[in-house]
């Protein structure tokens, strides 16, 4: 895992239920992972969401014995070809998946 920045950024915990959906063209799937918080980015910093977003999602990969917390941007940088498919507010499900793709919650693989 890489460090997002050497300077601590303001962090806000996300309300329960926010998720980020990552698309993977190689495996033809969309993986939905929980957002545990948001980093406020300094002006000019790039976000995984788009170049104009002032926020960066913080993701929890709740692996047994090896949980990982990183940002959406770190995940994209470490996994070439994967993209952010959608940000999901509480109560919403991933949609508009390419034909034949599987949508799964992280941990259900």
Short mmCIF file of C-alpha atoms in Angstrom, two decimals:
data_model
loop_
_atom_site.label_atom_id
_atom_site.label_comp_id
_atom_site.label_asym_id
_atom_site.label_seq_id
_atom_site.Cartn_x
_atom_site.Cartn_y
_atom_site.Cartn_z
CA UNK A 1 0.00 0.00 0.00
CA UNK A 2 1.24 3.46 -0.80
CA UNK A 3 0.89 6.58 1.30
CA UNK A 4 -1.49 9.14 -0.14
CA UNK A 5 0.48 12.10 1.16
CA UNK A 6 3.15 12.91 3.68
CA UNK A 7 0.97 15.64 5.19
CA UNK A 8 -2.10 14.52 7.15
CA UNK A 9 -5.30 15.56 5.41
CA UNK A 10 -8.65 16.30 7.05
CA UNK A 11 -10.64 13.08 7.38
CA UNK A 12 -14.39 12.75 7.87
CA UNK A 13 -16.01 9.42 8.71
CA UNK A 14 -18.58 8.34 6.12
CA UNK A 15 -22.12 7.56 7.25
CA UNK A 16 -22.89 3.84 7.11
CA UNK A 17 -23.83 2.52 3.70
CA UNK A 18 -21.63 4.53 1.31
CA UNK A 19 -19.77 2.29 -1.16
CA UNK A 20 -17.47 2.56 -4.15
CA UNK A 21 -17.87 0.28 -7.17
CA UNK A 22 -14.71 -0.63 -9.10
CA UNK A 23 -14.93 -2.04 -12.62
CA UNK A 24 -12.39 -4.62 -13.82
CA UNK A 25 -12.45 -5.24 -17.59
CA UNK A 26 -10.03 -8.20 -17.28
CA UNK A 27 -12.37 -10.17 -15.01
CA UNK A 28 -15.58 -8.60 -16.30
CA UNK A 29 -16.81 -7.74 -12.84
CA UNK A 30 -17.69 -4.84 -10.62
CA UNK A 31 -16.55 -5.08 -7.00
CA UNK A 32 -18.39 -2.93 -4.46
CA UNK A 33 -16.36 -1.93 -1.38
CA UNK A 34 -17.39 0.05 1.71
CA UNK A 35 -16.34 3.68 2.08
CA UNK A 36 -15.35 4.37 5.70
CA UNK A 37 -14.48 8.01 5.25
CA UNK A 38 -13.54 10.91 3.04
CA UNK A 39 -10.25 12.80 2.76
CA UNK A 40 -10.45 16.50 1.94
CA UNK A 41 -7.93 17.08 -0.81
CA UNK A 42 -5.81 20.19 -1.26
CA UNK A 43 -6.49 22.32 -4.34
CA UNK A 44 -5.05 20.70 -7.45
CA UNK A 45 -4.78 17.18 -5.97
CA UNK A 46 -6.26 14.39 -8.09
CA UNK A 47 -9.09 12.24 -6.82
CA UNK A 48 -10.14 8.76 -7.93
CA UNK A 49 -13.58 10.24 -8.62
CA UNK A 50 -12.52 12.93 -11.09
CA UNK A 51 -9.98 15.70 -11.37
CA UNK A 52 -12.35 18.28 -9.89
CA UNK A 53 -13.50 16.42 -6.78
CA UNK A 54 -12.36 17.95 -3.48
CA UNK A 55 -12.89 14.56 -1.78
CA UNK A 56 -11.20 11.18 -1.93
CA UNK A 57 -12.98 8.05 -0.63
CA UNK A 58 -11.23 5.94 2.01
CA UNK A 59 -11.96 2.23 1.47
CA UNK A 60 -11.97 -0.68 3.92
CA UNK A 61 -10.87 -4.03 2.53
CA UNK A 62 -11.89 -6.15 5.53
CA UNK A 63 -9.75 -9.21 4.82
CA UNK A 64 -9.52 -11.66 7.70
CA UNK A 65 -6.14 -11.26 9.44
CA UNK A 66 -5.06 -8.65 6.91
CA UNK A 67 -7.50 -5.73 6.79
CA UNK A 68 -6.43 -2.88 4.53
CA UNK A 69 -7.53 0.72 4.57
CA UNK A 70 -6.53 2.78 1.57
CA UNK A 71 -7.96 5.39 -0.75
CA UNK A 72 -9.75 4.80 -4.00
CA UNK A 73 -6.86 6.51 -5.79
CA UNK A 74 -4.28 4.20 -4.18
CA UNK A 75 -6.33 1.19 -5.24
CA UNK A 76 -6.51 2.43 -8.84
CA UNK A 77 -2.78 3.19 -8.94
CA UNK A 78 -1.96 -0.31 -7.66
CA UNK A 79 -4.37 -2.06 -10.05
CA UNK A 80 -3.91 -0.82 -13.63
CA UNK A 81 -6.97 -1.16 -15.84
CA UNK A 82 -9.47 -0.96 -12.99
CA UNK A 83 -11.72 2.11 -12.92
CA UNK A 84 -14.29 3.73 -10.63
CA UNK A 85 -17.63 2.59 -11.98
CA UNK A 86 -19.87 4.36 -9.49
CA UNK A 87 -20.16 5.95 -6.04
CA UNK A 88 -23.12 4.41 -4.24
CA UNK A 89 -25.11 6.35 -1.65
CA UNK A 90 -26.82 4.35 1.10
CA UNK A 91 -29.71 2.32 -0.29
CA UNK A 92 -28.51 2.38 -3.92
CA UNK A 93 -27.15 -0.57 -5.90
CA UNK A 94 -24.61 -0.69 -8.72
CA UNK A 95 -26.19 -0.30 -12.13
CA UNK A 96 -25.32 -0.04 -15.81
CA UNK A 97 -22.81 -2.87 -15.70
CA UNK A 98 -21.58 -3.91 -19.12
CA UNK A 99 -23.45 -6.91 -20.51
CA UNK A 100 -22.21 -10.20 -19.07
CA UNK A 101 -20.40 -8.60 -16.11
CA UNK A 102 -20.90 -9.79 -12.54
CA UNK A 103 -21.60 -7.32 -9.70
CA UNK A 104 -20.40 -8.44 -6.26
CA UNK A 105 -19.93 -7.00 -2.80
CA UNK A 106 -16.32 -7.20 -1.65
CA UNK A 107 -15.86 -10.39 0.37
CA UNK A 108 -18.40 -12.33 -1.70
CA UNK A 109 -15.86 -13.43 -4.32
#
